[in-house]
PDB file of C-alpha atoms in Angstrom:
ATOM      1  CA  UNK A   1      21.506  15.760   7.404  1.00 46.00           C
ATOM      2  CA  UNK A   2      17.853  14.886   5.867  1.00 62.00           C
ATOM      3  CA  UNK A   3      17.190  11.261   6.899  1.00 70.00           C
ATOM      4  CA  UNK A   4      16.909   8.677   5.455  1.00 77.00           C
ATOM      5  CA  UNK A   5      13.213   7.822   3.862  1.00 89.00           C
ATOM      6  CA  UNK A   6      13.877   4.627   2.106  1.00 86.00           C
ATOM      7  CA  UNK A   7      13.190   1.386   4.571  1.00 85.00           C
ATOM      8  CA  UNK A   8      16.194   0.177   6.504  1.00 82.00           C
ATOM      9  CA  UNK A   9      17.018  -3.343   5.430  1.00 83.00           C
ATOM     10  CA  UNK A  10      15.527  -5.972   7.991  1.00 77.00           C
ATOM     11  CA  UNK A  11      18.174  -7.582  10.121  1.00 82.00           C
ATOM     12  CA  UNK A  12      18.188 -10.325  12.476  1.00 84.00           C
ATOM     13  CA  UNK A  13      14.430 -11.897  13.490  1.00 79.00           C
ATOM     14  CA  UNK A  14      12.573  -8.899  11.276  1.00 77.00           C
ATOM     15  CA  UNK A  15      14.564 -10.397   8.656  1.00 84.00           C
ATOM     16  CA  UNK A  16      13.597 -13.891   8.778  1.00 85.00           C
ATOM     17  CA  UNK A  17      10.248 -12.887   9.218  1.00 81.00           C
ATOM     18  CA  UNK A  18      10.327 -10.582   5.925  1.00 82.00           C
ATOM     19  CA  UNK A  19      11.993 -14.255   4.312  1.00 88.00           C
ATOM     20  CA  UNK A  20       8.931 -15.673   5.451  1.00 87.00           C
ATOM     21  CA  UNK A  21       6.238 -13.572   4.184  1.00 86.00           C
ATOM     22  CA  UNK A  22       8.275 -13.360   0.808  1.00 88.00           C
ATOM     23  CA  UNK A  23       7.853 -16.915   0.413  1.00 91.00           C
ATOM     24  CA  UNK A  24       4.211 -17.414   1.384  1.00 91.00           C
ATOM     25  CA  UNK A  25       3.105 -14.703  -0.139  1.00 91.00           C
ATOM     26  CA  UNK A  26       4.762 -15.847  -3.679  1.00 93.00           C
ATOM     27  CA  UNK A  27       3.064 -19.369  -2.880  1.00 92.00           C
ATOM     28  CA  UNK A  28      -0.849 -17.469  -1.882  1.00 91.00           C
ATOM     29  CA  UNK A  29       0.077 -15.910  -5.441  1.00 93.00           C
ATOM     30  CA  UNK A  30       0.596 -19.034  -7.625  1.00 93.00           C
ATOM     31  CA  UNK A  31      -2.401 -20.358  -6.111  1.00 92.00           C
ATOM     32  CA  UNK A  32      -4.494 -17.593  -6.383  1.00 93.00           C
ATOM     33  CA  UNK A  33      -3.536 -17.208  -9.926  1.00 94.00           C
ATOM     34  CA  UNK A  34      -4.257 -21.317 -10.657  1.00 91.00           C
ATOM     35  CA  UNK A  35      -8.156 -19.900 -10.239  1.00 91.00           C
ATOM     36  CA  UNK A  36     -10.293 -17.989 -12.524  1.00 90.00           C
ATOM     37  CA  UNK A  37     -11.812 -16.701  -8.652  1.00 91.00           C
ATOM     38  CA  UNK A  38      -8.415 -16.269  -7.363  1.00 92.00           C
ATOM     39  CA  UNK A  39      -7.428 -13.887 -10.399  1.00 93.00           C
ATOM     40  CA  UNK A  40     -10.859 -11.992  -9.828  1.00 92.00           C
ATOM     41  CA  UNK A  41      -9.731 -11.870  -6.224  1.00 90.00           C
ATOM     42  CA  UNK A  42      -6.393 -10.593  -6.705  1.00 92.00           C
ATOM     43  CA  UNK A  43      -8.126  -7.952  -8.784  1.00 93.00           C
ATOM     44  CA  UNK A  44     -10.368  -7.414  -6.027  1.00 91.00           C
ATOM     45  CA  UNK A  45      -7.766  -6.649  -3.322  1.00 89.00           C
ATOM     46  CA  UNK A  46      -6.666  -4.294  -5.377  1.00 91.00           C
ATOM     47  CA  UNK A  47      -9.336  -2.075  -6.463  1.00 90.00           C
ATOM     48  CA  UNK A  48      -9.964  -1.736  -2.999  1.00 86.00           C
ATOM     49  CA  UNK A  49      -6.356  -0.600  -1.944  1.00 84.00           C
ATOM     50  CA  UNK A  50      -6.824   1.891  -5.319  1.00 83.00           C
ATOM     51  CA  UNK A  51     -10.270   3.053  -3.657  1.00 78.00           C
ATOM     52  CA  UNK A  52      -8.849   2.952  -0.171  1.00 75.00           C
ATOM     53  CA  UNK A  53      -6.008   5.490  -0.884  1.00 69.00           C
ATOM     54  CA  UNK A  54      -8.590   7.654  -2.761  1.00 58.00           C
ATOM     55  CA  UNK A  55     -11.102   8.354  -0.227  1.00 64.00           C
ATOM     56  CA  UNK A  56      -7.576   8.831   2.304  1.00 67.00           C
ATOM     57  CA  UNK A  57      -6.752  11.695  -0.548  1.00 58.00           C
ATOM     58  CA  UNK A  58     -10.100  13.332  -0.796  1.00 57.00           C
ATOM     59  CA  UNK A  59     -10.111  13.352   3.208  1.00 65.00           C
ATOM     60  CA  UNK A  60      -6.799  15.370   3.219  1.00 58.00           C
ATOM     61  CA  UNK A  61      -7.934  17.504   0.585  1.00 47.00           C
ATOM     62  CA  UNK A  62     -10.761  18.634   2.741  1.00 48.00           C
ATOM     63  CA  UNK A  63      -8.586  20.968   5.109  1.00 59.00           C
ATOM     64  CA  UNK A  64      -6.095  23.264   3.901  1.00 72.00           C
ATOM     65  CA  UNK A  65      -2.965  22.017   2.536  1.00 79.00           C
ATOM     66  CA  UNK A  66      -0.803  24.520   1.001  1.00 85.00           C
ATOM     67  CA  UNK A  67      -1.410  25.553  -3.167  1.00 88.00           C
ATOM     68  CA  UNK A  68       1.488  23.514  -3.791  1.00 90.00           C
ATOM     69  CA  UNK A  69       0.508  20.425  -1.943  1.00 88.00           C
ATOM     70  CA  UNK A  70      -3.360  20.656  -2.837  1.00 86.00           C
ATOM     71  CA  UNK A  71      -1.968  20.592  -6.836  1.00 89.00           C
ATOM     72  CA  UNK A  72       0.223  17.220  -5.934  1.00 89.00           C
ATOM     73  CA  UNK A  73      -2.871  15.551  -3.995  1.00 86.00           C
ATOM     74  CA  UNK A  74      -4.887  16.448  -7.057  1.00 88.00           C
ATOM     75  CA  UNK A  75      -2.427  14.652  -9.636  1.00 90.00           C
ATOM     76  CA  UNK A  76      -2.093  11.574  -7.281  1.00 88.00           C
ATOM     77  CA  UNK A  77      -5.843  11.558  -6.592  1.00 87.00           C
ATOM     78  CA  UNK A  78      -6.432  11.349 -10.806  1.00 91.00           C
ATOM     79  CA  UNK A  79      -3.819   8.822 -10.601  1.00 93.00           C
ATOM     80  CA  UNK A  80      -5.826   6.150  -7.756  1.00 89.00           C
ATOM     81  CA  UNK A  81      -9.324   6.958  -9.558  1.00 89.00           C
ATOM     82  CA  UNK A  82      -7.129   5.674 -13.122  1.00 93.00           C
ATOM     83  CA  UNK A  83      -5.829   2.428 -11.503  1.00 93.00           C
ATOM     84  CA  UNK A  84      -9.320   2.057  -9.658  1.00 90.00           C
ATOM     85  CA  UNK A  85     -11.149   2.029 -13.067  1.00 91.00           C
ATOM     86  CA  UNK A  86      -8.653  -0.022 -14.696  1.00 94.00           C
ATOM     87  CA  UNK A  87      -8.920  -3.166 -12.092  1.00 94.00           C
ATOM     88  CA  UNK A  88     -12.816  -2.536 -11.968  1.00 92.00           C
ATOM     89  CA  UNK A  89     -12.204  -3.140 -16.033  1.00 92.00           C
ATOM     90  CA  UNK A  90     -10.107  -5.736 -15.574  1.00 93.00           C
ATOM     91  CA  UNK A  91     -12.328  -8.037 -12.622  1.00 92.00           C
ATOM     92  CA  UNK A  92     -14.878  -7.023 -14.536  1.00 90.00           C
ATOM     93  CA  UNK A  93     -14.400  -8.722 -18.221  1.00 91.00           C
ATOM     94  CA  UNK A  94     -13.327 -11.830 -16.019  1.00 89.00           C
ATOM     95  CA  UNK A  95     -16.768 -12.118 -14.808  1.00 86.00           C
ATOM     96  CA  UNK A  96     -16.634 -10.160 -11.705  1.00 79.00           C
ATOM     97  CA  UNK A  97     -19.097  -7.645 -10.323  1.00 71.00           C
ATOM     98  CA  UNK A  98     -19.639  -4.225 -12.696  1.00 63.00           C
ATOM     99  CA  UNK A  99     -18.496  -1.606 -10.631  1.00 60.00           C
ATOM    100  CA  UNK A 100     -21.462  -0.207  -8.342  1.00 59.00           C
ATOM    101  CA  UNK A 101     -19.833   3.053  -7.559  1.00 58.00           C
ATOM    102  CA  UNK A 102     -19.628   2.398  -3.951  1.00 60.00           C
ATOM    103  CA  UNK A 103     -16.025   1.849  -2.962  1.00 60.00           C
ATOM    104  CA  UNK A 104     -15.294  -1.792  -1.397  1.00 62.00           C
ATOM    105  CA  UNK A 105     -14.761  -2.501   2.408  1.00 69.00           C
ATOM    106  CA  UNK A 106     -11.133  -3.429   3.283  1.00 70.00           C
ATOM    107  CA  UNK A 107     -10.430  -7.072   5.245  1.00 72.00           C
ATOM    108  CA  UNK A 108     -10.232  -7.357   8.412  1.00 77.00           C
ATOM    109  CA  UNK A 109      -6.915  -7.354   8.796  1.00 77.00           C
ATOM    110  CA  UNK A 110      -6.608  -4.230   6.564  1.00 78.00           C
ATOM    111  CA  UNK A 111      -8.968  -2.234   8.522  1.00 80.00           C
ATOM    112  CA  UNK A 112      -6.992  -3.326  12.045  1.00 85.00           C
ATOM    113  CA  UNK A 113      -3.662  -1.611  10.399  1.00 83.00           C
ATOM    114  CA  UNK A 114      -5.232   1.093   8.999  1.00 82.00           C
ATOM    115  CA  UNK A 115      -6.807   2.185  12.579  1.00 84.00           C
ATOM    116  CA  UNK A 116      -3.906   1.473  14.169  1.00 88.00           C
ATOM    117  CA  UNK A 117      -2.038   3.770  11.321  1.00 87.00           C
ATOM    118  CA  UNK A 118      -4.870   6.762  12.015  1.00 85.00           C
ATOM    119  CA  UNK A 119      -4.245   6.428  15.857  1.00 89.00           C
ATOM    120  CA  UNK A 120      -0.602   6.510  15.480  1.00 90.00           C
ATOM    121  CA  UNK A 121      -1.047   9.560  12.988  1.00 88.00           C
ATOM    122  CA  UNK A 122      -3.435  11.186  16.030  1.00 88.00           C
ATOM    123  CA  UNK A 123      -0.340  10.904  18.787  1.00 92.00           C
ATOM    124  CA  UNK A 124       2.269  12.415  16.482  1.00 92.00           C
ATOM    125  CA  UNK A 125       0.193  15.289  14.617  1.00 88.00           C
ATOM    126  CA  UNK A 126       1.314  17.544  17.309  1.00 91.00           C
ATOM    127  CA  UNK A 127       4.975  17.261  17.163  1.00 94.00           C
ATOM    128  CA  UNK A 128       5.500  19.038  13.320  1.00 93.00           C
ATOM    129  CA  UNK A 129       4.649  22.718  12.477  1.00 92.00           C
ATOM    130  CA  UNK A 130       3.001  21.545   9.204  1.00 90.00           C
ATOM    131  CA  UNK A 131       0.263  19.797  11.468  1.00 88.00           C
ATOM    132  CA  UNK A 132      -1.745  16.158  10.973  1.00 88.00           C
ATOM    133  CA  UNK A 133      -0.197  16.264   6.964  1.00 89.00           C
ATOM    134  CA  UNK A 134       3.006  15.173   7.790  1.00 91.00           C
ATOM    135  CA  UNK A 135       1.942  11.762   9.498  1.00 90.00           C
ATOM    136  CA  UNK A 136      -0.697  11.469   6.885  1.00 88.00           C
ATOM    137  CA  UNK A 137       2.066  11.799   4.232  1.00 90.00           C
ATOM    138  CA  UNK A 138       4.347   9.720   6.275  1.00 92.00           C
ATOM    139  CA  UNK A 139       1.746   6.925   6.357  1.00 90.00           C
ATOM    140  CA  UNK A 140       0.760   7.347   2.371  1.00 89.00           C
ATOM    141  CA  UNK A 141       4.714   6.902   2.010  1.00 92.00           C
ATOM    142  CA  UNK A 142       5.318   3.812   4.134  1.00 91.00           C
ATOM    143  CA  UNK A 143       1.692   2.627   2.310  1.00 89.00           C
ATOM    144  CA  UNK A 144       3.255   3.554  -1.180  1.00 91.00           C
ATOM    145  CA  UNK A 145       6.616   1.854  -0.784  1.00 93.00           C
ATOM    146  CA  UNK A 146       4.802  -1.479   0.562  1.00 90.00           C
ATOM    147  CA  UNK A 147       2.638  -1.279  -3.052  1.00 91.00           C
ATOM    148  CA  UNK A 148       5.479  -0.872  -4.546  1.00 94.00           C
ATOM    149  CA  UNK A 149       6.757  -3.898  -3.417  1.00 93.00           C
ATOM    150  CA  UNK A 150       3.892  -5.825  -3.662  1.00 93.00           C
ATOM    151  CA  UNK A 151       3.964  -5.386  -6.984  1.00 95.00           C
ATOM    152  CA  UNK A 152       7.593  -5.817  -8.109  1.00 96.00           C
ATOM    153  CA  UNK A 153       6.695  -9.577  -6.295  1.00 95.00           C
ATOM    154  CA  UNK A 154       3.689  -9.846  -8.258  1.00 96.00           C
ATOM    155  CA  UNK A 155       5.317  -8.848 -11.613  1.00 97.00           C
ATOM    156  CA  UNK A 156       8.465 -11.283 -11.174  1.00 96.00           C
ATOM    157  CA  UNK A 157       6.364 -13.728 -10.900  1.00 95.00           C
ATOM    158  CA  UNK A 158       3.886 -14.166 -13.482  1.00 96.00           C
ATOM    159  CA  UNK A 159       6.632 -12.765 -16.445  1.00 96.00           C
ATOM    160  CA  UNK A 160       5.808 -10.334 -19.124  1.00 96.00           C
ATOM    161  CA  UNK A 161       3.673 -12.620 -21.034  1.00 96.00           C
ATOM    162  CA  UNK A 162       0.887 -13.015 -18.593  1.00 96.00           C
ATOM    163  CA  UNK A 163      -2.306 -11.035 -19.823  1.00 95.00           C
ATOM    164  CA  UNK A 164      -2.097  -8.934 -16.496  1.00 96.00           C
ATOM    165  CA  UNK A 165       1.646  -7.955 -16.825  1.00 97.00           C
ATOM    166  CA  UNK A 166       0.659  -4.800 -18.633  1.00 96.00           C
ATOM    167  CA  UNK A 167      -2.014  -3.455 -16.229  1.00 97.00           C
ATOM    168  CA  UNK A 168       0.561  -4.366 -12.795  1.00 97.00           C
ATOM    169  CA  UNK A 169       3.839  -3.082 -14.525  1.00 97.00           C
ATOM    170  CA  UNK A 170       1.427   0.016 -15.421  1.00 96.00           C
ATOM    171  CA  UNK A 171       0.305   0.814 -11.801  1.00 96.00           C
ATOM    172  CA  UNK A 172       3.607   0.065 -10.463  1.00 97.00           C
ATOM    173  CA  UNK A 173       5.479   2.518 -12.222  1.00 96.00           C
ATOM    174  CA  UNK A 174       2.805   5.202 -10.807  1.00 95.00           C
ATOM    175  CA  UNK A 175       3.535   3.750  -7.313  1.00 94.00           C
ATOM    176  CA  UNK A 176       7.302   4.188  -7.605  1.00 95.00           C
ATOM    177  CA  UNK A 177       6.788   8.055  -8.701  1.00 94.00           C
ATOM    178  CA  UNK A 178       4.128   8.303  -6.006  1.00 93.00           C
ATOM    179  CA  UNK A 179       6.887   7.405  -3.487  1.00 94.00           C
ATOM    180  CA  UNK A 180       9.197   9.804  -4.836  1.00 93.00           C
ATOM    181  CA  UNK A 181       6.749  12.394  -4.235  1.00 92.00           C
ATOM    182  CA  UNK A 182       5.938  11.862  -0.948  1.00 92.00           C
ATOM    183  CA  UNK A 183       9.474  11.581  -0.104  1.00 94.00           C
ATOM    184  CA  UNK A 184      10.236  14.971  -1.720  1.00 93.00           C
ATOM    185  CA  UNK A 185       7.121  16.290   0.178  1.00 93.00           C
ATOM    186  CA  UNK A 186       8.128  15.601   3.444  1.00 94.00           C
ATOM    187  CA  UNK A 187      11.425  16.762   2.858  1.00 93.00           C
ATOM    188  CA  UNK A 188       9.885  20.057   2.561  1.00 93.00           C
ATOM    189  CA  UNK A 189       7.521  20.292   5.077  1.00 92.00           C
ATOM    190  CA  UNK A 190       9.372  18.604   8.145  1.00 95.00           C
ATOM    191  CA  UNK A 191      11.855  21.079   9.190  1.00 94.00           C
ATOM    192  CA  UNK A 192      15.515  19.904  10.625  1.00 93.00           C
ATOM    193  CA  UNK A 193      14.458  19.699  13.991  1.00 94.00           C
ATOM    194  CA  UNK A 194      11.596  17.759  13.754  1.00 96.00           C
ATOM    195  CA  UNK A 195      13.244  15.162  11.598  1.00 94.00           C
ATOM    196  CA  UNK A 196      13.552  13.095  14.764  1.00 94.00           C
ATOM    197  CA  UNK A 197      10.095  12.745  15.258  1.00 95.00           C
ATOM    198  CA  UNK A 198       9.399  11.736  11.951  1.00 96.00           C
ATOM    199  CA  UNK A 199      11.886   9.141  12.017  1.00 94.00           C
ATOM    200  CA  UNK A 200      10.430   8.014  14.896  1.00 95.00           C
ATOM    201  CA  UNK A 201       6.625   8.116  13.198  1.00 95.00           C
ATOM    202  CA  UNK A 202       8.469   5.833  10.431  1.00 95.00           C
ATOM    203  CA  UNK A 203       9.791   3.454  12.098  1.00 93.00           C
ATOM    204  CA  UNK A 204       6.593   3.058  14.229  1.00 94.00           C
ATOM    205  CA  UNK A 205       4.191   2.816  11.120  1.00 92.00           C
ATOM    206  CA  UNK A 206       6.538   0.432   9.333  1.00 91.00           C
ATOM    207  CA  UNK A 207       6.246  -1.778  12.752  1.00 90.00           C
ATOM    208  CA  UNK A 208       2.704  -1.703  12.513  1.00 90.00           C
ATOM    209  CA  UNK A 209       2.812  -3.159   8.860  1.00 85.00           C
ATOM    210  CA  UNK A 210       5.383  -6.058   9.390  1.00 84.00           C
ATOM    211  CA  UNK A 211       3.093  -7.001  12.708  1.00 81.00           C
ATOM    212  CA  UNK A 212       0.389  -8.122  10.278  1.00 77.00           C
ATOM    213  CA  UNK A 213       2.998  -9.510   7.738  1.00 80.00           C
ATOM    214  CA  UNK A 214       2.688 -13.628   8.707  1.00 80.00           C
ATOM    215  CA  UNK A 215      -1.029 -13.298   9.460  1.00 83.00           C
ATOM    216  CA  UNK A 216      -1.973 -11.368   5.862  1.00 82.00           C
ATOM    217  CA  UNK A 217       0.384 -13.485   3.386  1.00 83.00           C
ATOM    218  CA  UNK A 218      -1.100 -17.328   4.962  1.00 87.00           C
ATOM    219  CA  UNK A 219      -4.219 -15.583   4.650  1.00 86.00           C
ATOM    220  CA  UNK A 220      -3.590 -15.039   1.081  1.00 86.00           C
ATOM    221  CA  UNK A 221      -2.418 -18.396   0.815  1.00 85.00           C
ATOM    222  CA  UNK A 222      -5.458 -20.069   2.541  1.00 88.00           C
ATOM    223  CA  UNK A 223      -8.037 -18.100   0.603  1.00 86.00           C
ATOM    224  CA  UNK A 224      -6.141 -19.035  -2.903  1.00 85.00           C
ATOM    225  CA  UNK A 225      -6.246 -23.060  -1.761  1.00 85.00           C
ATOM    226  CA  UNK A 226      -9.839 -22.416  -0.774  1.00 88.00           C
ATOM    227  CA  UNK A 227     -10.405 -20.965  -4.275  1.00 85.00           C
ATOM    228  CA  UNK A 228      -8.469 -23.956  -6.174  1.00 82.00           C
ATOM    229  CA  UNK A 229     -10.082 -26.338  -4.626  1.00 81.00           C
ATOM    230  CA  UNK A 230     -13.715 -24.678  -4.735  1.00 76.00           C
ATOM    231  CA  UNK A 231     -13.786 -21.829  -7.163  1.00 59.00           C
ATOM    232  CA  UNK A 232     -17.877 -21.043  -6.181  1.00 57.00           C
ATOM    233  CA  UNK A 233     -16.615 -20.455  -2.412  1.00 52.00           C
TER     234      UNK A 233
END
């Protein structure tokens, strides 16, 4: 039997935690959005993750997937470099920074998970015929399905009628296909045996992410009081 790619529901303390970082994180977003900075900020954090995923494409594209795979990357890649422009739009007609062309640095945080993600990718590569794709895709899945969520938060919250709804009800729906196509690609490149190891991989990766959960959403909450309270910081 394929397994399963969705992520298991949380029980027990990983599900009070994932309570937890629900609730801050809805709380960083009120008072991120009660800023003019905060809103640019928001916008900011994305762009990034848009520019992030990009550059993580164009990296992959540089060895040889297969025809099939190197046609997908390319859609998804056009994809990221749409939603990039559109939040570099966006931050910019709310008086943030035109877009330089250089791609943004991650946080701190971010960059942590994201090494830890690559060196977790490194360990496993060897354990799947198809190579260092299948952790890469496993990773841009577990990534995907954590934007996804992001923004179904994000959307819920500020309702239809807030002038960003379009733009985050927009990328979200390219998410949600984006997840569906990595789940469909691993599907085909893992093969029955190795499905072990990849549920392994996923589980791993997806431990990874909810070990920075806490620490990312009171950041988020800290840096939206910070901007409330003094929108130049």
């Amino acid at each position: 039997m394929p397994i399963d790619l969705q992520p298991p529901p949380p029980r027990g303390w990983a599900a009070r935690q994932a309570r937890w970082v629900a609730r801050i994180k809805c709380a960083a977003l009120r008072q991120l959005h009660a800023s003019a900075a905060g809103e640019r900020l928001l916008l900011r954090v994305y762009l990034i993750g848009e520019e992030a995923t990009e550059i993580a494409l164009a990296s992959d594209l540089a060895g040889t997937p297969p025809d099939w795979l190197a046609r997908q990357m390319e859609h998804h890649l056009a994809d990221e470099r749409r939603h990039a422009a559109a939040f570099a739009a966006e931050l910019a007609a709310r008086g943030g920074p035109a877009p330089s062309g250089e791609p943004g640095r991650p946080d701190l945080l971010s960059r942590r998970k994201i090494a830890q993600w690559r060196a977790l990718a490194q360990r496993y590569g060897g354990q799947f015929g198809a190579g260092m794709i299948v952790p890469a895709f496993a990773i841009g899945l577990c990534a995907e399905q954590m934007a996804s969520r992001v923004l179904q938060r994000h959307c819920a919250l500020i309702g239809a009628g807030h002038p960003l709804h379009p733009l985050l009800s927009g990328v979200l729906a390219d998410e949600d296909r984006h997840v569906r196509l990595c789940s469909h690609t691993l599907e085909r490149l893992v093969a029955p045996q190795e499905q072990p190891a990849l549920a392994a991989l996923l589980e791993r990766i997806r431990a990874i992410d909810r070990s920075w959960g806490v620490t990312g959403a009171i950041g988020m909450y800290l840096a939206g009081l910070a901007l409330r309270l003094r929108p130049a910081a």
